GROMACS .gro file of C-alpha atoms in nm:
model
  502
    1MET     CA    1  13.225   8.873   9.429
    2ARG     CA    2  13.013   8.568   9.262
    3ALA     CA    3  12.624   8.476   9.251
    4VAL     CA    4  12.583   8.113   9.114
    5GLY     CA    5  12.188   7.969   9.049
    6THR     CA    6  11.968   7.820   8.892
    7VAL     CA    7  11.554   7.869   8.779
    8HIS     CA    8  11.382   7.530   8.642
    9ARG     CA    9  11.050   7.494   8.521
   10ASP     CA   10  10.943   7.228   8.750
   11PHE     CA   11  11.059   7.439   9.020
   12THR     CA   12  10.731   7.634   9.058
   13ILE     CA   13  10.621   7.846   9.395
   14SER     CA   14  10.233   7.965   9.256
   15LYS     CA   15  10.075   8.142   8.988
   16ILE     CA   16  10.036   8.511   9.073
   17ASP     CA   17   9.730   8.680   9.176
   18PRO     CA   18   9.694   8.972   8.947
   19ARG     CA   19   9.578   9.138   9.309
   20LEU     CA   20   9.940   9.110   9.473
   21TYR     CA   21   9.994   9.431   9.296
   22GLY     CA   22   9.700   9.684   9.446
   23SER     CA   23   9.725   9.982   9.616
   24PHE     CA   24   9.525  10.209   9.871
   25VAL     CA   25   9.300  10.527   9.904
   26GLU     CA   26   9.207  10.634  10.220
   27HIS     CA   27   9.059  10.956  10.322
   28LEU     CA   28   9.365  11.084  10.524
   29GLY     CA   29   9.616  11.407  10.432
   30ARG     CA   30   9.601  11.473  10.017
   31ALA     CA   31   9.543  11.132   9.899
   32VAL     CA   32   9.105  11.273   9.755
   33TYR     CA   33   9.144  11.616   9.784
   34THR     CA   34   9.405  11.756   9.565
   35GLY     CA   35   9.507  11.421   9.536
   36ILE     CA   36   9.272  11.184   9.323
   37TYR     CA   37   9.026  11.480   9.338
   38GLU     CA   38   9.028  11.853   9.270
   39PRO     CA   39   8.770  11.992   9.089
   40ASP     CA   40   8.934  12.339   8.981
   41HIS     CA   41   9.276  12.173   8.825
   42PRO     CA   42   9.374  12.240   8.462
   43THR     CA   43   9.312  11.830   8.374
   44ALA     CA   44   9.030  11.782   8.664
   45ASP     CA   45   8.750  11.528   8.402
   46GLU     CA   46   8.406  11.603   8.465
   47ASN     CA   47   8.353  11.461   8.758
   48GLY     CA   48   8.655  11.698   8.892
   49MET     CA   49   8.881  11.371   8.931
   50ARG     CA   50   9.239  11.477   8.801
   51GLN     CA   51   9.315  11.308   8.491
   52ASP     CA   52   9.687  11.374   8.542
   53VAL     CA   53   9.677  11.100   8.828
   54ILE     CA   54   9.413  10.897   8.663
   55ASP     CA   55   9.678  10.857   8.347
   56LEU     CA   56  10.015  10.782   8.624
   57VAL     CA   57   9.742  10.502   8.811
   58ARG     CA   58   9.674  10.344   8.495
   59GLU     CA   59  10.032  10.326   8.412
   60LEU     CA   60  10.104  10.103   8.719
   61ASP     CA   61   9.786   9.921   8.603
   62VAL     CA   62   9.676   9.901   8.955
   63PRO     CA   63   9.437   9.613   8.966
   64ILE     CA   64   9.240   9.679   9.275
   65VAL     CA   65   9.224   9.961   9.532
   66ARG     CA   66   9.092   9.937   9.923
   67TYR     CA   67   8.915  10.256  10.002
   68PRO     CA   68   8.798  10.434  10.244
   69GLY     CA   69   9.049  10.336  10.482
   70GLY     CA   70   9.306  10.239  10.686
   71ASN     CA   71   9.252  10.405  11.055
   72PHE     CA   72   8.937  10.653  10.853
   73VAL     CA   73   8.715  10.338  10.831
   74SER     CA   74   8.728  10.291  11.173
   75ALA     CA   75   8.482  10.648  11.289
   76TYR     CA   76   8.332  10.693  10.891
   77ASN     CA   77   8.001  10.684  10.841
   78TRP     CA   78   7.968  10.579  10.492
   79GLU     CA   79   7.638  10.754  10.452
   80ASP     CA   80   7.744  11.094  10.494
   81GLY     CA   81   7.934  11.041  10.124
   82ILE     CA   82   7.579  10.981   9.963
   83GLY     CA   83   7.327  11.212   9.820
   84PRO     CA   84   7.391  11.615   9.687
   85ARG     CA   85   7.704  11.688   9.756
   86GLU     CA   86   7.560  12.044   9.935
   87GLU     CA   87   7.369  11.872  10.164
   88ARG     CA   88   7.669  11.621  10.268
   89PRO     CA   89   7.761  11.704  10.641
   90VAL     CA   90   8.150  11.779  10.751
   91ARG     CA   91   8.267  11.553  11.008
   92LEU     CA   92   8.578  11.566  11.231
   93ASP     CA   93   8.817  11.246  11.154
   94LEU     CA   94   8.980  11.144  11.509
   95ALA     CA   95   9.224  10.918  11.314
   96TRP     CA   96   9.397  11.190  11.182
   97HIS     CA   97   9.266  11.500  11.364
   98THR     CA   98   9.140  11.708  11.067
   99SER     CA   99   8.797  11.800  10.890
  100GLU     CA  100   8.614  11.565  10.668
  101SER     CA  101   8.376  11.739  10.396
  102ASN     CA  102   8.249  11.392  10.220
  103GLN     CA  103   8.264  11.605   9.876
  104VAL     CA  104   8.413  11.217   9.749
  105GLY     CA  105   8.210  10.934   9.887
  106ILE     CA  106   8.170  10.599   9.732
  107HIS     CA  107   7.978  10.732   9.391
  108GLU     CA  108   8.251  10.929   9.305
  109PHE     CA  109   8.520  10.696   9.440
  110ALA     CA  110   8.351  10.421   9.209
  111ASP     CA  111   8.367  10.643   8.904
  112TRP     CA  112   8.739  10.735   8.979
  113ALA     CA  113   8.839  10.357   9.023
  114LYS     CA  114   8.623  10.284   8.670
  115ALA     CA  115   8.857  10.539   8.491
  116ALA     CA  116   9.179  10.431   8.652
  117ASN     CA  117   9.114  10.079   8.554
  118THR     CA  118   9.135   9.972   8.843
  119GLU     CA  119   8.846   9.751   9.085
  120MET     CA  120   8.760   9.889   9.419
  121MET     CA  121   8.807   9.672   9.720
  122LEU     CA  122   8.574   9.844   9.994
  123ALA     CA  123   8.612   9.858  10.380
  124VAL     CA  124   8.307   9.821  10.674
  125ASN     CA  125   8.345   9.997  10.976
  126LEU     CA  126   8.382   9.740  11.263
  127GLY     CA  127   8.499  10.024  11.492
  128SER     CA  128   8.211  10.273  11.603
  129ARG     CA  129   8.012  10.079  11.398
  130GLY     CA  130   7.898   9.736  11.325
  131LEU     CA  131   7.673   9.431  11.173
  132ASP     CA  132   7.406   9.663  11.068
  133GLU     CA  133   7.628   9.919  10.876
  134ALA     CA  134   7.810   9.737  10.703
  135ARG     CA  135   7.509   9.460  10.530
  136ALA     CA  136   7.376   9.864  10.477
  137PHE     CA  137   7.682   9.957  10.284
  138LEU     CA  138   7.676   9.557  10.114
  139GLU     CA  139   7.336   9.609   9.975
  140TYR     CA  140   7.368   9.988   9.889
  141VAL     CA  141   7.699   9.931   9.641
  142ASN     CA  142   7.561   9.567   9.486
  143HIS     CA  143   7.198   9.516   9.477
  144PRO     CA  144   7.037   9.516   9.164
  145GLY     CA  145   6.732   9.702   9.335
  146GLY     CA  146   6.343   9.675   9.491
  147SER     CA  147   6.513   9.742   9.817
  148TYR     CA  148   6.563   9.996  10.036
  149TRP     CA  149   6.940  10.107  10.032
  150SER     CA  150   6.965   9.964   9.637
  151ASP     CA  151   6.635  10.225   9.552
  152LEU     CA  152   6.921  10.506   9.747
  153ARG     CA  153   7.172  10.450   9.509
  154ARG     CA  154   6.955  10.407   9.212
  155LYS     CA  155   6.808  10.787   9.332
  156ASN     CA  156   7.174  10.870   9.399
  157GLY     CA  157   7.175  10.859   9.008
  158ARG     CA  158   7.362  10.507   8.980
  159GLU     CA  159   7.130  10.219   8.819
  160GLU     CA  160   7.347   9.948   8.825
  161PRO     CA  161   7.501   9.791   9.133
  162TRP     CA  162   7.891   9.783   9.114
  163GLY     CA  163   7.965   9.485   9.222
  164VAL     CA  164   8.251   9.510   9.440
  165LYS     CA  165   8.353   9.129   9.526
  166MET     CA  166   8.649   9.172   9.797
  167TRP     CA  167   8.501   9.384  10.158
  168CYS     CA  168   8.755   9.409  10.450
  169LEU     CA  169   8.601   9.368  10.813
  170GLY     CA  170   8.746   9.669  10.980
  171ASN     CA  171   9.146   9.805  10.998
  172GLU     CA  172   9.372   9.749  11.237
  173MET     CA  173   9.151   9.664  11.541
  174ASP     CA  174   9.433   9.513  11.717
  175GLY     CA  175   9.545   9.845  11.745
  176PRO     CA  176   9.544  10.113  12.040
  177TRP     CA  177   9.545  10.429  11.779
  178GLN     CA  178   9.241  10.245  11.661
  179ILE     CA  179   8.851  10.398  11.713
  180GLY     CA  180   8.691  10.108  11.842
  181GLN     CA  181   9.004   9.911  11.964
  182LYS     CA  182   8.901   9.522  12.053
  183THR     CA  183   9.046   9.218  12.205
  184ALA     CA  184   9.091   8.933  11.957
  185ASP     CA  185   8.774   8.783  12.136
  186GLU     CA  186   8.560   9.090  12.023
  187TYR     CA  187   8.698   9.147  11.759
  188GLY     CA  188   8.653   8.745  11.607
  189ARG     CA  189   8.328   8.765  11.741
  190ILE     CA  190   8.185   9.092  11.562
  191ALA     CA  191   8.369   8.990  11.236
  192PHE     CA  192   8.260   8.681  11.218
  193GLU     CA  193   7.856   8.763  11.266
  194THR     CA  194   7.922   9.030  11.003
  195ALA     CA  195   8.112   8.778  10.771
  196LYS     CA  196   7.805   8.564  10.827
  197ALA     CA  197   7.535   8.833  10.747
  198MET     CA  198   7.714   8.928  10.450
  199ARG     CA  199   7.726   8.611  10.305
  200ALA     CA  200   7.365   8.586  10.371
  201PHE     CA  201   7.328   8.830  10.138
  202ASP     CA  202   7.618   8.681   9.867
  203LYS     CA  203   7.807   8.378   9.924
  204SER     CA  204   8.032   8.442   9.622
  205ILE     CA  205   8.185   8.794   9.759
  206GLU     CA  206   8.586   8.807   9.902
  207LEU     CA  207   8.614   8.855  10.302
  208VAL     CA  208   8.926   9.038  10.450
  209VAL     CA  209   8.948   8.990  10.856
  210CYS     CA  210   9.178   9.175  11.006
  211GLY     CA  211   9.516   9.016  11.134
  212SER     CA  212   9.764   9.208  11.314
  213SER     CA  213   9.849   9.565  11.238
  214SER     CA  214  10.243   9.513  11.306
  215PRO     CA  215  10.459   9.196  11.377
  216LYS     CA  216  10.553   9.455  11.651
  217MET     CA  217  10.219   9.376  11.850
  218PRO     CA  218  10.213   9.265  12.187
  219THR     CA  219   9.954   9.005  12.092
  220TYR     CA  220  10.098   8.897  11.792
  221PRO     CA  221  10.050   8.560  11.683
  222ALA     CA  222   9.801   8.471  11.906
  223TRP     CA  223   9.583   8.731  11.746
  224GLU     CA  224   9.536   8.573  11.459
  225ALA     CA  225   9.516   8.233  11.622
  226THR     CA  226   9.179   8.372  11.821
  227VAL     CA  227   9.091   8.525  11.505
  228LEU     CA  228   9.142   8.254  11.283
  229ASP     CA  229   8.962   8.024  11.534
  230TYR     CA  230   8.658   8.218  11.526
  231THR     CA  231   8.640   8.297  11.153
  232TYR     CA  232   8.841   8.068  10.933
  233ASP     CA  233   8.579   7.903  10.750
  234SER     CA  234   8.382   8.231  10.657
  235VAL     CA  235   8.662   8.451  10.554
  236ASP     CA  236   8.895   8.437  10.242
  237PHE     CA  237   9.220   8.640  10.343
  238ILE     CA  238   9.349   8.773  10.673
  239SER     CA  239   9.515   9.107  10.606
  240LEU     CA  240   9.876   9.154  10.726
  241HIS     CA  241  10.023   9.471  10.794
  242MET     CA  242  10.378   9.607  10.778
  243TYR     CA  243  10.602   9.978  10.676
  244PHE     CA  244  10.969   9.977  10.675
  245ASP     CA  245  11.212  10.280  10.822
  246ASN     CA  246  11.582  10.370  10.855
  247HIS     CA  247  11.557  10.614  11.154
  248GLU     CA  248  11.960  10.503  11.204
  249GLY     CA  249  12.084  10.570  10.853
  250ASP     CA  250  12.213  10.204  10.889
  251THR     CA  251  12.147  10.110  10.490
  252ALA     CA  252  12.252   9.717  10.531
  253SER     CA  253  12.031   9.686  10.819
  254TYR     CA  254  11.739   9.861  10.640
  255LEU     CA  255  11.780   9.653  10.300
  256ALA     CA  256  11.772   9.351  10.486
  257GLN     CA  257  11.435   9.425  10.673
  258ASN     CA  258  11.218   9.188  10.424
  259ALA     CA  259  11.420   8.925  10.623
  260ARG     CA  260  11.161   9.098  10.886
  261LEU     CA  261  10.894   9.052  10.649
  262ASP     CA  262  10.920   8.746  10.530
  263ASP     CA  263  10.932   8.572  10.915
  264TYR     CA  264  10.554   8.721  10.953
  265ILE     CA  265  10.472   8.583  10.625
  266ALA     CA  266  10.580   8.282  10.749
  267THR     CA  267  10.466   8.280  11.114
  268ILE     CA  268  10.090   8.336  10.985
  269ALA     CA  269  10.078   8.105  10.690
  270GLY     CA  270  10.187   7.862  10.995
  271VAL     CA  271   9.878   7.963  11.197
  272ILE     CA  272   9.653   7.931  10.892
  273THR     CA  273   9.756   7.586  10.837
  274VAL     CA  274   9.724   7.517  11.219
  275THR     CA  275   9.373   7.642  11.203
  276LYS     CA  276   9.285   7.445  10.902
  277ALA     CA  277   9.405   7.142  11.059
  278LYS     CA  278   9.247   7.240  11.371
  279LYS     CA  279   8.908   7.304  11.225
  280ARG     CA  280   8.937   6.959  11.003
  281SER     CA  281   8.860   7.263  10.718
  282LYS     CA  282   8.837   7.205  10.320
  283LYS     CA  283   8.879   7.568  10.246
  284ASP     CA  284   9.214   7.793  10.230
  285VAL     CA  285   9.231   8.104  10.382
  286TYR     CA  286   9.518   8.320  10.225
  287ILE     CA  287   9.693   8.649  10.327
  288SER     CA  288   9.614   9.019  10.196
  289PHE     CA  289   9.931   9.204  10.304
  290ASP     CA  290   9.713   9.515  10.259
  291GLU     CA  291   9.923   9.787  10.392
  292TRP     CA  292  10.283   9.786  10.332
  293ASN     CA  293  10.527  10.053  10.235
  294VAL     CA  294  10.851  10.291  10.376
  295TRP     CA  295  10.768  10.537  10.613
  296TYR     CA  296  10.903  10.724  10.859
  297HIS     CA  297  11.047  11.031  10.669
  298SER     CA  298  10.780  11.266  10.757
  299ARG     CA  299  10.644  11.124  11.053
  300GLU     CA  300  10.842  11.447  11.268
  301ALA     CA  301  10.626  11.710  11.017
  302ASP     CA  302  10.299  11.539  11.085
  303ARG     CA  303  10.348  11.565  11.412
  304LYS     CA  304  10.173  11.972  11.470
  305VAL     CA  305   9.832  11.806  11.286
  306LEU     CA  306   9.844  11.445  11.488
  307GLU     CA  307   9.855  11.546  11.814
  308GLY     CA  308   9.609  11.861  11.716
  309ASN     CA  309   9.796  12.176  11.757
  310ASP     CA  310   9.724  12.260  11.395
  311GLY     CA  311   9.269  12.258  11.488
  312TRP     CA  312   9.093  12.044  11.257
  313PRO     CA  313   9.266  12.132  10.889
  314HIS     CA  314   9.100  11.983  10.602
  315ALA     CA  315   9.287  11.782  10.370
  316PRO     CA  316   9.622  11.898  10.564
  317ALA     CA  317   9.943  11.800  10.367
  318LEU     CA  318  10.027  11.459  10.592
  319LEU     CA  319  10.253  11.151  10.582
  320GLU     CA  320  10.416  11.271  10.322
  321ASP     CA  321  10.725  11.136  10.256
  322ILE     CA  322  10.944  11.196   9.954
  323TYR     CA  323  11.109  10.882   9.878
  324ASN     CA  324  11.482  10.847   9.800
  325PHE     CA  325  11.688  10.619   9.628
  326GLU     CA  326  11.794  10.411   9.896
  327ASP     CA  327  11.411  10.348   9.920
  328VAL     CA  328  11.422  10.230   9.580
  329LEU     CA  329  11.606   9.937   9.696
  330GLN     CA  330  11.396   9.865   9.939
  331VAL     CA  331  11.110   9.844   9.801
  332GLY     CA  332  11.228   9.634   9.530
  333CYS     CA  333  11.295   9.380   9.832
  334ILE     CA  334  10.955   9.370   9.951
  335LEU     CA  335  10.812   9.292   9.620
  336ASN     CA  336  11.108   9.019   9.558
  337THR     CA  337  10.929   8.883   9.884
  338PHE     CA  338  10.609   8.915   9.804
  339ILE     CA  339  10.646   8.728   9.475
  340ARG     CA  340  10.873   8.428   9.614
  341ARG     CA  341  10.594   8.429   9.873
  342ALA     CA  342  10.295   8.412   9.553
  343ASP     CA  343  10.156   8.071   9.727
  344VAL     CA  344  10.039   8.238  10.028
  345VAL     CA  345  10.036   8.629   9.957
  346LYS     CA  346   9.744   8.651   9.723
  347VAL     CA  347   9.647   9.044   9.755
  348GLY     CA  348   9.935   9.362   9.868
  349CYS     CA  349   9.813   9.668   9.861
  350LEU     CA  350  10.086   9.960   9.859
  351ALA     CA  351  10.003  10.213  10.134
  352GLN     CA  352   9.911  10.430   9.987
  353LEU     CA  353   9.889  10.566   9.615
  354VAL     CA  354   9.853  10.930   9.559
  355ASN     CA  355  10.056  11.196   9.808
  356VAL     CA  356  10.009  10.961  10.133
  357ILE     CA  357  10.348  10.771  10.161
  358ALA     CA  358  10.287  10.764   9.783
  359PRO     CA  359  10.458  10.650   9.402
  360ILE     CA  360  10.248  10.966   9.298
  361MET     CA  361  10.261  11.291   9.408
  362THR     CA  362  10.080  11.626   9.316
  363VAL     CA  363  10.097  11.985   9.330
  364PRO     CA  364   9.769  12.155   9.423
  365GLY     CA  365   9.687  12.356   9.079
  366GLY     CA  366  10.034  12.181   8.940
  367PRO     CA  367  10.121  11.868   8.774
  368ALA     CA  368  10.149  11.552   8.920
  369TRP     CA  369  10.475  11.346   8.934
  370ARG     CA  370  10.654  11.010   8.961
  371GLN     CA  371  10.864  10.928   9.329
  372THR     CA  372  11.135  10.721   9.330
  373THR     CA  373  11.004  10.378   9.390
  374TYR     CA  374  10.722  10.413   9.117
  375TYR     CA  375  10.977  10.228   8.916
  376PRO     CA  376  10.980   9.920   9.106
  377TYR     CA  377  10.629   9.899   9.184
  378LEU     CA  378  10.560  10.023   8.829
  379PHE     CA  379  10.761   9.653   8.683
  380ALA     CA  380  10.659   9.438   8.908
  381SER     CA  381  10.263   9.542   8.850
  382ARG     CA  382  10.404   9.503   8.445
  383TYR     CA  383  10.618   9.213   8.421
  384GLY     CA  384  10.567   9.043   8.751
  385ARG     CA  385  10.262   8.852   8.660
  386GLY     CA  386  10.228   8.488   8.597
  387THR     CA  387  10.433   8.202   8.774
  388SER     CA  388  10.656   8.259   9.074
  389TYR     CA  389  10.984   8.014   9.024
  390GLN     CA  390  11.197   7.914   9.317
  391LEU     CA  391  11.541   8.080   9.212
  392ALA     CA  392  11.828   7.830   9.388
  393LEU     CA  393  12.103   8.108   9.469
  394ASP     CA  394  12.451   8.074   9.618
  395CYS     CA  395  12.554   8.387   9.721
  396PRO     CA  396  12.787   8.613   9.976
  397GLY     CA  397  12.598   8.739  10.246
  398TYR     CA  398  12.594   8.924  10.574
  399ALA     CA  399  12.447   8.971  10.933
  400THR     CA  400  12.254   9.191  11.123
  401ASP     CA  401  12.091   9.186  11.454
  402PHE     CA  402  11.803   9.031  11.367
  403ALA     CA  403  11.928   8.776  11.072
  404ALA     CA  404  12.224   8.567  11.059
  405ASN     CA  405  12.310   8.567  10.671
  406VAL     CA  406  12.141   8.806  10.398
  407PRO     CA  407  12.242   8.788  10.055
  408TYR     CA  408  12.388   9.054   9.909
  409LEU     CA  409  12.174   8.939   9.567
  410ASP     CA  410  11.787   8.924   9.633
  411VAL     CA  411  11.593   8.817   9.345
  412SER     CA  412  11.283   8.643   9.214
  413ALA     CA  413  11.152   8.520   8.911
  414VAL     CA  414  10.849   8.507   8.739
  415GLU     CA  415  10.740   8.387   8.363
  416SER     CA  416  10.443   8.585   8.221
  417ASP     CA  417  10.139   8.418   8.154
  418GLU     CA  418  10.065   8.681   7.858
  419ASP     CA  419  10.384   8.681   7.638
  420GLY     CA  420  10.588   8.366   7.791
  421ALA     CA  421  10.871   8.599   7.900
  422LEU     CA  422  11.089   8.508   8.225
  423THR     CA  423  11.157   8.797   8.401
  424LEU     CA  424  11.399   8.855   8.705
  425PHE     CA  425  11.428   9.104   8.956
  426ILE     CA  426  11.740   9.178   9.111
  427VAL     CA  427  11.823   9.416   9.366
  428ASN     CA  428  12.242   9.403   9.491
  429ARG     CA  429  12.253   9.563   9.882
  430HIS     CA  430  12.621   9.535   9.833
  431GLN     CA  431  12.725   9.918   9.911
  432SER     CA  432  13.078   9.922   9.724
  433ASP     CA  433  13.093   9.573   9.524
  434ALA     CA  434  12.965   9.476   9.154
  435ILE     CA  435  12.832   9.164   9.199
  436MET     CA  436  12.907   8.892   8.817
  437LEU     CA  437  12.566   8.646   8.868
  438ASP     CA  438  12.558   8.350   8.685
  439VAL     CA  439  12.231   8.183   8.619
  440ALA     CA  440  12.158   7.868   8.468
  441LEU     CA  441  11.806   7.862   8.305
  442GLU     CA  442  11.712   7.509   8.285
  443GLY     CA  443  11.396   7.393   8.039
  444PHE     CA  444  11.295   7.746   7.950
  445GLY     CA  445  11.414   7.656   7.596
  446ASP     CA  446  11.655   7.956   7.411
  447ARG     CA  447  11.617   8.275   7.549
  448ARG     CA  448  11.744   8.589   7.518
  449VAL     CA  449  11.762   8.969   7.677
  450ILE     CA  450  11.426   9.144   7.534
  451MET     CA  451  11.440   9.412   7.840
  452ASP     CA  452  11.659   9.572   8.061
  453LYS     CA  453  11.622   9.835   8.245
  454VAL     CA  454  11.853   9.936   8.583
  455ILE     CA  455  11.819  10.209   8.865
  456ALA     CA  456  12.193  10.269   8.969
  457GLY     CA  457  12.439  10.512   9.064
  458HIS     CA  458  12.273  10.765   9.270
  459GLY     CA  459  12.338  10.866   9.598
  460LEU     CA  460  12.125  10.713   9.865
  461ARG     CA  461  11.995  10.979   9.971
  462THR     CA  462  11.885  11.159   9.629
  463VAL     CA  463  11.521  11.208   9.581
  464ASN     CA  464  11.282  11.356   9.285
  465GLY     CA  465  11.085  11.599   9.287
  466PRO     CA  466  10.801  11.777   9.043
  467ALA     CA  467  11.104  11.938   8.782
  468ASP     CA  468  11.381  11.687   8.835
  469GLN     CA  469  11.296  11.287   8.865
  470THR     CA  470  11.664  11.232   8.807
  471VAL     CA  471  11.617  10.866   9.013
  472ALA     CA  472  11.479  10.640   8.700
  473PRO     CA  473  11.532  10.374   8.465
  474ALA     CA  474  11.805  10.328   8.255
  475ASP     CA  475  11.831  10.133   7.965
  476GLY     CA  476  12.109   9.773   8.143
  477THR     CA  477  12.391   9.673   7.963
  478GLY     CA  478  12.640   9.345   8.032
  479LEU     CA  479  12.358   9.061   8.065
  480ASP     CA  480  12.341   8.845   7.806
  481VAL     CA  481  12.219   8.426   7.822
  482VAL     CA  482  12.519   8.240   7.700
  483SER     CA  483  12.485   7.867   7.647
  484GLY     CA  484  12.185   7.841   7.822
  485ARG     CA  485  12.282   8.069   8.109
  486LEU     CA  486  12.215   8.446   8.256
  487LYS     CA  487  12.524   8.577   8.269
  488GLY     CA  488  12.668   8.955   8.377
  489GLU     CA  489  12.784   9.210   8.637
  490ILE     CA  490  12.496   9.333   8.876
  491ALA     CA  491  12.639   9.705   8.986
  492PRO     CA  492  12.638   9.773   9.364
  493LEU     CA  493  12.320   9.902   9.522
  494SER     CA  494  12.131   9.878   9.210
  495TYR     CA  495  11.747   9.730   9.126
  496ARG     CA  496  11.725   9.567   8.737
  497MET     CA  497  11.472   9.421   8.605
  498ILE     CA  498  11.613   9.175   8.326
  499ARG     CA  499  11.342   9.024   8.060
  500LEU     CA  500  11.439   8.695   7.871
  501GLY     CA  501  11.178   8.627   7.584
  502GLN     CA  502  11.254   8.331   7.326
   0.00000   0.00000   0.00000
């Protein structure tokens, strides 16, 4: 089996916004407590944050982290997380049926973000609250001083504003599970008015309006059309969310699901284009895909807490999917899709970062460790920044009940701004056959392999754990540039990242 293609320097897709490789920390399960924050942990810093987790986040080079939710934000009072810790209230969180101690709030999270070398992407509550609380939160976070909320921040120990530029106008407001769910018209109006008030404070901030929480929603894509009709000239991004599962154990269909993702992106890109034309607008709105991941392994285990059968526990183990080798291939395909659609998808947030459907897991009082899916995320974040290229590939494919021709090889290509290397991210979805790859490199000059990493040869259900992390990259062999063509064999069911320097 062969796959023959061309990548040409003149055929670019887009510059990639580094924020495409962002992530998400919500007050959910153990994401915060015993995730990023564990003051009694042996590695805890002076702020109670786990240094071992910070080190792994810095290794990933995460550019932006969305906070504090997620479903949690739709009934959250941000004021509960400021001031002396001993005076902060314990609240019942209706989203995840747990209790929230508020020991971590905006000050603590901001300190963690600085230590982790990432920027904050903050969300405001447009579920149980609204415009007034949003503008107060913005003033508290971003105003230098001389006003009520900024002076309260200074009183609470932070003299300088944080200068957060990216703000989410609520979360999944189309969802019936959401506290304060709204119709598209109701949400469009409050989002527009909130955006107007926030821009009256600072025109330079970037605002994200809620799109559909899933392409399976009955209101999709009319929701986006209505919401953008209200907000198009007032916002910069519309958010999309999508999760991937394999309850049926059908590997071929599972690894083809990024075809659905591509359709989702294309549909909303079309809605954006139509709305821009309808409004005769000169501005562009882009997609913030600020929740995406594999999520299905833990759902049965979570039922006891989510149905309220376990009372109101504080930071229970929730959504703790343990990822396997099959999920490595899925995450690789998802990231490839985002790279290929970097013309319209500018921001992405892997949901989430620590413990909750996350690449990083922790043991309370013990080690932090890398899940299997840590690695495709690491390689994309590290080497997928620069310019995305079209790659014309003639490759055999297969059909599913939702896609007619899914190529066995899923490939994206990025030229780095930093060192000029051309990186190919490759997933072979074929379950038994290696594929001979033959790609012409047109206009890139003489190239040679400078890095070759592969994850292959594991059972599909093989997982990592704190004591045994066998699913990890190894050095690849057999791919070489010969007369301006990258040639070699791609193993079945494999993830490959190859960098070509000069």
